[in-house]
Amino acid sequence: MSFSNEQMTRYSRHIILKEIGVKGQKRLMEGRVLIVGAGGLGSPAALYLAAAGVGVIGIVDADEVDLSNLQRQVIHTTADVGRLKVQSARDKMEAINPDIKVNAYQTLAVADNILDLIADYDFVIDGSDNFPAKFLINDACVIAGKAFSHAGIIRFQGQLMTYVPGQGPCYRCVFDSPPPPDAVPTCRQAGVIGAMGGVIGSLQAMEAVKYIAGVGKLLTGSLLTYDALTMEFRKIGLPPKRSGCAVCGEHPSITEPFDYAPAVCEFQ
Amino acid sequence: MVLTVGGTRKEYPAELTVAKLLEVEKVEMPLYVTVSINDEFVKREEFETALLKEDDSVEFLYFMGGGF
Ligand SMILES: [Zn+2]
């Protein structure tokens, strides 16, 4: 692949970085990233990956844009209310960068489709909004041997970690199984400050870019937490993977993806 | 006894179990918190019995669900 003049200009601020250069940019242009969820986390991740010229970006979401999404889901505009999120997202990504290919999957990520969805991608971004999906993405990525970025945001807090096969614990090593629906605030009643998706979703895009370009140190074996009220970031070292982990341990009991029952509040 | 909890060094009473520490630190929903001591996960069944010792470094890891 050789660069056109337009590409040399478009990506000049990447190419000038010694860690990226022509080689790293070429890797990005040959890279494939799947984003699950075109919401608070997926919006900034999709915008930055499109701008970075990541060759193929898949985006998975079943929903339509709702007016209450616009306070934080910055890829969608007022005119998009009622449109499918994946179509709205694809339009913006292609408008930013006609170089890239966007695959839009209008579906929920479930056990029946998750392995097919991730199969064609190098890196997965978990921008889902519920625990069943987070465990599903973890299990599928462990089973398929894919790297992924996990993240969660709520109120004024956010956190993320990266899983790379063979390097540190998976999400299930740390959190074992989803909490009962009422135990932990997750759903719409809890609220989230809009810019939190921007902070954490952009960090997920950063991990994807670093993974594909092959630069720097990833958040494997660490959980990065961010508290916007105290303005504190903490990189918490995680223990090594659990040998008894149900999916990545020595004798896994989970050998194919499965669905947990969705949280009750998703039906409200 | 001095412990480092969530990155902060502080004095704690002796003979402290993980369950008691969760109480002292007013951790909400302690049943759904993951605890590590000196870079090792503590099994939830051991929260009531696992004793902390001088200079232990403890981390609480919280579920965070939204991606919204
Ligand atoms: Zn694991």
Short mmCIF file of C-alpha atoms and ligand atoms in Angstrom, two decimals:
data_model
loop_
_atom_site.label_atom_id
_atom_site.label_comp_id
_atom_site.label_asym_id
_atom_site.label_seq_id
_atom_site.Cartn_x
_atom_site.Cartn_y
_atom_site.Cartn_z
CA MET A 1 0.00 0.00 0.00
CA SER A 2 1.41 3.39 -0.93
CA PHE A 3 -0.06 6.63 0.31
CA SER A 4 -1.75 9.20 -1.91
CA ASN A 5 -0.85 12.87 -1.43
CA GLU A 6 -4.17 13.34 0.25
CA GLN A 7 -3.47 10.53 2.70
CA MET A 8 0.01 11.89 3.42
CA THR A 9 -1.64 15.19 4.36
CA ARG A 10 -4.58 13.69 6.21
CA TYR A 11 -2.37 11.52 8.40
CA SER A 12 0.65 13.86 8.59
CA ARG A 13 0.31 14.41 12.37
CA HIS A 14 0.43 10.65 12.86
CA ILE A 15 3.20 10.02 10.37
CA ILE A 16 5.43 12.63 12.00
CA LEU A 17 5.26 10.73 15.32
CA LYS A 18 8.32 8.49 15.56
CA GLU A 19 6.24 5.78 17.28
CA ILE A 20 3.70 5.71 14.41
CA GLY A 21 5.39 6.88 11.19
CA VAL A 22 4.47 5.52 7.78
CA LYS A 23 4.65 1.97 9.09
CA GLY A 24 2.26 2.55 11.98
CA GLN A 25 -0.19 4.46 9.81
CA LYS A 26 -0.14 1.63 7.30
CA ARG A 27 -0.94 -0.79 10.11
CA LEU A 28 -3.87 1.39 11.16
CA MET A 29 -5.14 1.47 7.58
CA GLU A 30 -4.98 -2.31 7.47
CA GLY A 31 -6.48 -2.61 10.96
CA ARG A 32 -9.98 -3.83 11.78
CA VAL A 33 -11.83 -2.81 14.95
CA LEU A 34 -15.31 -3.81 16.12
CA ILE A 35 -17.21 -1.42 18.39
CA VAL A 36 -20.09 -2.97 20.34
CA GLY A 37 -22.53 -0.18 21.18
CA ALA A 38 -22.91 3.19 19.42
CA GLY A 39 -23.61 5.01 22.69
CA GLY A 40 -21.66 7.06 25.20
CA LEU A 41 -18.44 5.05 24.87
CA GLY A 42 -18.85 3.90 21.26
CA SER A 43 -19.48 7.42 19.92
CA PRO A 44 -16.07 8.97 20.67
CA ALA A 45 -14.30 5.68 19.98
CA ALA A 46 -15.91 5.47 16.53
CA LEU A 47 -15.12 9.09 15.70
CA TYR A 48 -11.43 8.83 16.65
CA LEU A 49 -10.90 5.48 14.97
CA ALA A 50 -12.52 6.79 11.79
CA ALA A 51 -10.36 9.91 11.91
CA ALA A 52 -7.27 7.76 12.50
CA GLY A 53 -7.97 5.88 9.29
CA VAL A 54 -8.54 2.43 10.80
CA GLY A 55 -9.30 0.47 7.63
CA VAL A 56 -12.44 -1.41 8.64
CA ILE A 57 -14.60 -0.43 11.59
CA GLY A 58 -17.63 -2.50 12.57
CA ILE A 59 -20.32 -1.02 14.75
CA VAL A 60 -23.00 -3.07 16.52
CA ASP A 61 -26.18 -1.59 17.99
CA ALA A 62 -29.87 -2.53 17.79
CA ASP A 63 -31.32 0.80 18.90
CA GLU A 64 -32.58 4.01 17.39
CA VAL A 65 -31.29 7.42 18.41
CA ASP A 66 -33.36 8.87 21.26
CA LEU A 67 -33.42 12.51 22.32
CA SER A 68 -32.10 11.49 25.77
CA ASN A 69 -28.97 10.04 24.11
CA LEU A 70 -27.73 13.35 22.73
CA GLN A 71 -26.38 14.69 26.05
CA ARG A 72 -23.41 12.32 25.65
CA GLN A 73 -23.57 10.23 22.46
CA VAL A 74 -21.74 12.78 20.37
CA ILE A 75 -21.78 10.89 17.08
CA HIS A 76 -25.55 11.47 16.77
CA THR A 77 -27.28 14.80 16.13
CA THR A 78 -30.75 16.17 16.77
CA ALA A 79 -31.68 15.42 13.17
CA ASP A 80 -30.82 11.74 13.78
CA VAL A 81 -33.46 11.18 16.47
CA GLY A 82 -35.48 8.13 15.40
CA ARG A 83 -32.81 6.86 12.97
CA LEU A 84 -30.91 3.65 13.55
CA LYS A 85 -27.82 4.36 15.61
CA VAL A 86 -25.58 2.26 13.38
CA GLN A 87 -26.67 4.23 10.29
CA SER A 88 -26.31 7.57 12.03
CA ALA A 89 -22.85 6.56 13.24
CA ARG A 90 -21.76 5.27 9.84
CA ASP A 91 -22.75 8.55 8.14
CA LYS A 92 -20.56 10.60 10.49
CA MET A 93 -17.61 8.22 10.28
CA GLU A 94 -17.69 8.21 6.48
CA ALA A 95 -18.07 11.98 6.43
CA ILE A 96 -14.95 12.34 8.56
CA ASN A 97 -12.95 9.88 6.50
CA PRO A 98 -14.05 8.46 3.15
CA ASP A 99 -10.94 6.22 3.21
CA ILE A 100 -12.42 3.77 5.68
CA LYS A 101 -15.01 1.02 5.41
CA VAL A 102 -17.75 0.96 8.04
CA ASN A 103 -19.74 -2.20 8.63
CA ALA A 104 -23.04 -1.48 10.39
CA TYR A 105 -24.67 -4.35 12.29
CA GLN A 106 -28.18 -3.49 13.44
CA THR A 107 -28.53 -6.16 16.10
CA LEU A 108 -27.98 -6.87 19.76
CA ALA A 109 -24.76 -8.75 20.48
CA VAL A 110 -25.95 -12.15 21.71
CA ALA A 111 -24.51 -15.63 22.12
CA ASP A 112 -25.81 -16.69 18.70
CA ASN A 113 -23.97 -13.97 16.76
CA ILE A 114 -21.07 -12.73 18.89
CA LEU A 115 -18.40 -15.11 17.53
CA ASP A 116 -19.40 -14.29 13.94
CA LEU A 117 -19.39 -10.57 14.73
CA ILE A 118 -15.89 -10.51 16.20
CA ALA A 119 -14.36 -13.05 13.81
CA ASP A 120 -13.23 -10.55 11.16
CA TYR A 121 -11.73 -8.02 13.57
CA ASP A 122 -8.35 -7.56 15.26
CA PHE A 123 -9.60 -5.69 18.31
CA VAL A 124 -12.97 -5.28 20.02
CA ILE A 125 -14.23 -2.26 21.97
CA ASP A 126 -16.86 -3.04 24.57
CA GLY A 127 -19.11 0.01 24.64
CA SER A 128 -22.13 -1.99 25.79
CA ASP A 129 -24.41 -0.70 28.53
CA ASN A 130 -25.21 -3.84 30.52
CA PHE A 131 -23.48 -6.64 32.41
CA PRO A 132 -24.81 -9.58 30.35
CA ALA A 133 -23.27 -8.01 27.23
CA LYS A 134 -20.00 -7.25 29.02
CA PHE A 135 -19.60 -10.85 30.13
CA LEU A 136 -20.66 -12.10 26.69
CA ILE A 137 -18.03 -9.96 24.95
CA ASN A 138 -15.37 -11.08 27.44
CA ASP A 139 -16.19 -14.76 27.03
CA ALA A 140 -16.31 -14.55 23.23
CA CYS A 141 -13.00 -12.68 23.04
CA VAL A 142 -11.29 -15.15 25.40
CA ILE A 143 -12.68 -18.13 23.44
CA ALA A 144 -11.74 -16.61 20.07
CA GLY A 145 -8.38 -15.33 21.31
CA LYS A 146 -9.13 -11.66 20.56
CA ALA A 147 -7.86 -8.57 22.31
CA PHE A 148 -10.51 -6.21 23.63
CA SER A 149 -11.05 -3.12 25.75
CA HIS A 150 -13.61 -3.30 28.52
CA ALA A 151 -15.08 -0.12 30.01
CA GLY A 152 -17.87 1.06 32.25
CA ILE A 153 -19.13 4.52 33.12
CA ILE A 154 -21.66 5.74 35.66
CA ARG A 155 -22.40 9.08 37.34
CA PHE A 156 -18.98 10.81 37.63
CA GLN A 157 -16.91 7.63 37.39
CA GLY A 158 -15.41 5.51 34.69
CA GLN A 159 -12.99 2.63 34.38
CA LEU A 160 -11.38 0.49 31.71
CA MET A 161 -9.05 -2.47 31.26
CA THR A 162 -7.59 -4.27 28.27
CA TYR A 163 -7.48 -8.00 27.67
CA VAL A 164 -4.88 -9.53 25.38
CA PRO A 165 -4.76 -13.35 25.20
CA GLY A 166 -1.99 -14.67 27.42
CA GLN A 167 -1.36 -11.30 29.07
CA GLY A 168 -3.07 -10.87 32.41
CA PRO A 169 -6.56 -11.48 33.72
CA CYS A 170 -9.82 -11.34 31.77
CA TYR A 171 -12.90 -9.41 32.90
CA ARG A 172 -14.34 -12.59 34.41
CA CYS A 173 -11.16 -13.21 36.42
CA VAL A 174 -11.80 -9.87 38.11
CA PHE A 175 -15.60 -9.79 38.38
CA ASP A 176 -16.61 -13.47 38.12
CA SER A 177 -20.27 -13.09 37.11
CA PRO A 178 -22.89 -10.36 36.67
CA PRO A 179 -24.36 -8.91 39.88
CA PRO A 180 -28.09 -9.44 40.40
CA PRO A 181 -30.11 -6.80 38.50
CA ASP A 182 -30.87 -4.63 41.54
CA ALA A 183 -27.53 -4.94 43.33
CA VAL A 184 -25.48 -2.44 41.39
CA PRO A 185 -26.72 0.73 39.74
CA THR A 186 -26.49 0.28 36.00
CA CYS A 187 -29.47 1.58 34.19
CA ARG A 188 -30.95 4.85 33.21
CA GLN A 189 -31.98 5.96 36.71
CA ALA A 190 -28.33 6.28 37.82
CA GLY A 191 -27.29 8.92 35.30
CA VAL A 192 -23.89 9.74 33.86
CA ILE A 193 -22.07 13.00 33.19
CA GLY A 194 -21.87 13.43 29.42
CA ALA A 195 -18.15 14.03 29.04
CA MET A 196 -17.41 10.76 30.89
CA GLY A 197 -18.13 8.81 27.69
CA GLY A 198 -15.73 11.16 25.91
CA VAL A 199 -12.93 10.50 28.40
CA ILE A 200 -13.28 6.75 28.70
CA GLY A 201 -14.40 6.01 25.11
CA SER A 202 -11.42 8.02 23.81
CA LEU A 203 -9.11 5.97 26.05
CA GLN A 204 -10.61 2.82 24.53
CA ALA A 205 -9.86 4.20 21.05
CA MET A 206 -6.32 4.92 22.28
CA GLU A 207 -5.88 1.29 23.35
CA ALA A 208 -7.16 0.08 19.96
CA VAL A 209 -4.78 2.40 18.10
CA LYS A 210 -1.80 1.32 20.24
CA TYR A 211 -2.67 -2.35 19.84
CA ILE A 212 -2.94 -2.10 16.05
CA ALA A 213 0.09 0.15 15.60
CA GLY A 214 2.03 -2.04 18.04
CA VAL A 215 3.23 0.80 20.24
CA GLY A 216 3.40 1.47 23.96
CA LYS A 217 2.08 -0.43 26.92
CA LEU A 218 -1.55 -1.51 27.06
CA LEU A 219 -3.85 -1.63 30.08
CA THR A 220 -3.38 -5.38 30.37
CA GLY A 221 -3.21 -6.48 33.99
CA SER A 222 -4.43 -3.05 35.11
CA LEU A 223 -7.68 -1.30 35.73
CA LEU A 224 -7.59 2.44 35.10
CA THR A 225 -10.20 4.28 37.15
CA TYR A 226 -11.27 7.91 36.78
CA ASP A 227 -13.23 10.00 39.24
CA ALA A 228 -14.32 13.26 37.67
CA LEU A 229 -15.33 14.89 40.97
CA THR A 230 -11.90 14.49 42.57
CA MET A 231 -10.19 14.54 39.15
CA GLU A 232 -8.17 11.47 40.09
CA PHE A 233 -6.97 8.77 37.73
CA ARG A 234 -5.68 5.56 39.33
CA LYS A 235 -4.01 2.72 37.51
CA ILE A 236 -4.68 -0.25 39.76
CA GLY A 237 -2.49 -3.28 39.22
CA LEU A 238 -4.60 -6.43 38.85
CA PRO A 239 -3.53 -9.86 40.10
CA PRO A 240 -2.47 -12.43 37.50
CA LYS A 241 -5.27 -14.38 35.85
CA ARG A 242 -7.20 -16.74 38.10
CA SER A 243 -6.25 -20.33 37.37
CA GLY A 244 -9.82 -21.22 38.31
CA CYS A 245 -11.43 -18.64 35.99
CA ALA A 246 -14.51 -20.15 34.32
CA VAL A 247 -13.46 -18.97 30.86
CA CYS A 248 -9.70 -18.28 30.76
CA GLY A 249 -8.61 -20.64 33.57
CA GLU A 250 -6.90 -23.99 33.32
CA HIS A 251 -10.11 -26.03 33.14
CA PRO A 252 -12.71 -23.65 31.70
CA SER A 253 -16.37 -24.53 32.20
CA ILE A 254 -17.40 -21.89 29.65
CA THR A 255 -16.34 -23.09 26.22
CA GLU A 256 -18.92 -21.24 24.16
CA PRO A 257 -20.67 -17.90 24.60
CA PHE A 258 -24.00 -17.84 26.44
CA ASP A 259 -26.56 -15.17 27.34
CA TYR A 260 -27.40 -14.10 30.86
CA ALA A 261 -30.97 -12.89 31.38
CA PRO A 262 -31.09 -9.15 30.69
CA ALA A 263 -31.45 -6.79 33.65
CA VAL A 264 -35.05 -6.00 34.51
CA CYS A 265 -34.70 -2.27 34.02
CA GLU A 266 -33.89 -2.71 30.36
CA PHE A 267 -37.58 -3.43 29.82
CA GLN A 268 -38.84 -0.30 31.55
CA MET B 1 -1.53 -1.83 61.97
CA VAL B 2 -0.76 0.19 58.86
CA LEU B 3 -2.41 -0.83 55.58
CA THR B 4 -2.47 0.68 52.13
CA VAL B 5 -6.10 0.71 51.02
CA GLY B 6 -6.89 2.02 47.56
CA GLY B 7 -3.46 3.60 47.38
CA THR B 8 -3.73 5.43 50.75
CA ARG B 9 -1.67 4.38 53.80
CA LYS B 10 -3.65 4.50 57.01
CA GLU B 11 -3.74 3.08 60.55
CA TYR B 12 -6.27 0.30 61.16
CA PRO B 13 -7.15 -1.83 64.20
CA ALA B 14 -5.39 -5.20 64.48
CA GLU B 15 -7.14 -8.54 63.79
CA LEU B 16 -9.02 -7.04 60.85
CA THR B 17 -10.85 -9.33 58.42
CA VAL B 18 -11.63 -8.33 54.83
CA ALA B 19 -15.34 -8.21 55.75
CA LYS B 20 -14.60 -5.87 58.66
CA LEU B 21 -12.39 -3.66 56.47
CA LEU B 22 -15.23 -3.34 53.94
CA GLU B 23 -17.41 -2.21 56.85
CA VAL B 24 -14.82 0.23 58.23
CA GLU B 25 -14.33 1.73 54.77
CA LYS B 26 -18.13 1.96 54.33
CA VAL B 27 -18.00 0.09 51.02
CA GLU B 28 -21.48 -0.03 49.52
CA MET B 29 -22.77 -3.44 48.46
CA PRO B 30 -19.75 -5.31 49.81
CA LEU B 31 -21.01 -8.58 48.34
CA TYR B 32 -20.34 -7.29 44.84
CA VAL B 33 -16.89 -5.86 45.33
CA THR B 34 -13.78 -7.70 44.21
CA VAL B 35 -10.91 -7.46 46.70
CA SER B 36 -7.22 -7.99 46.07
CA ILE B 37 -4.52 -8.14 48.74
CA ASN B 38 -0.90 -7.75 47.63
CA ASP B 39 -1.81 -8.56 44.04
CA GLU B 40 -3.88 -11.64 44.81
CA PHE B 41 -7.64 -11.97 44.49
CA VAL B 42 -9.49 -12.84 47.70
CA LYS B 43 -12.28 -15.36 47.24
CA ARG B 44 -15.64 -13.96 48.32
CA GLU B 45 -16.20 -16.95 50.63
CA GLU B 46 -13.05 -15.90 52.49
CA PHE B 47 -14.05 -12.30 53.23
CA GLU B 48 -15.22 -13.25 56.75
CA THR B 49 -12.07 -15.17 57.62
CA ALA B 50 -9.19 -13.62 55.67
CA LEU B 51 -7.09 -11.55 58.12
CA LEU B 52 -5.10 -8.53 57.06
CA LYS B 53 -1.55 -8.04 58.27
CA GLU B 54 0.84 -5.11 58.66
CA ASP B 55 1.76 -3.39 55.36
CA ASP B 56 -0.80 -5.26 53.26
CA SER B 57 -1.90 -3.42 50.15
CA VAL B 58 -5.63 -3.77 49.51
CA GLU B 59 -7.62 -2.77 46.45
CA PHE B 60 -11.40 -2.71 46.00
CA LEU B 61 -12.58 -3.25 42.44
CA TYR B 62 -16.12 -2.18 41.68
CA PHE B 63 -18.61 -3.28 39.07
CA MET B 64 -19.31 -0.50 36.63
CA GLY B 65 -21.97 -1.35 34.12
CA GLY B 66 -22.93 1.52 31.92
CA GLY B 67 -21.69 2.27 28.46
CA PHE B 68 -24.84 4.20 27.68
ZN ZN C 1 -10.36 -15.07 33.25
#
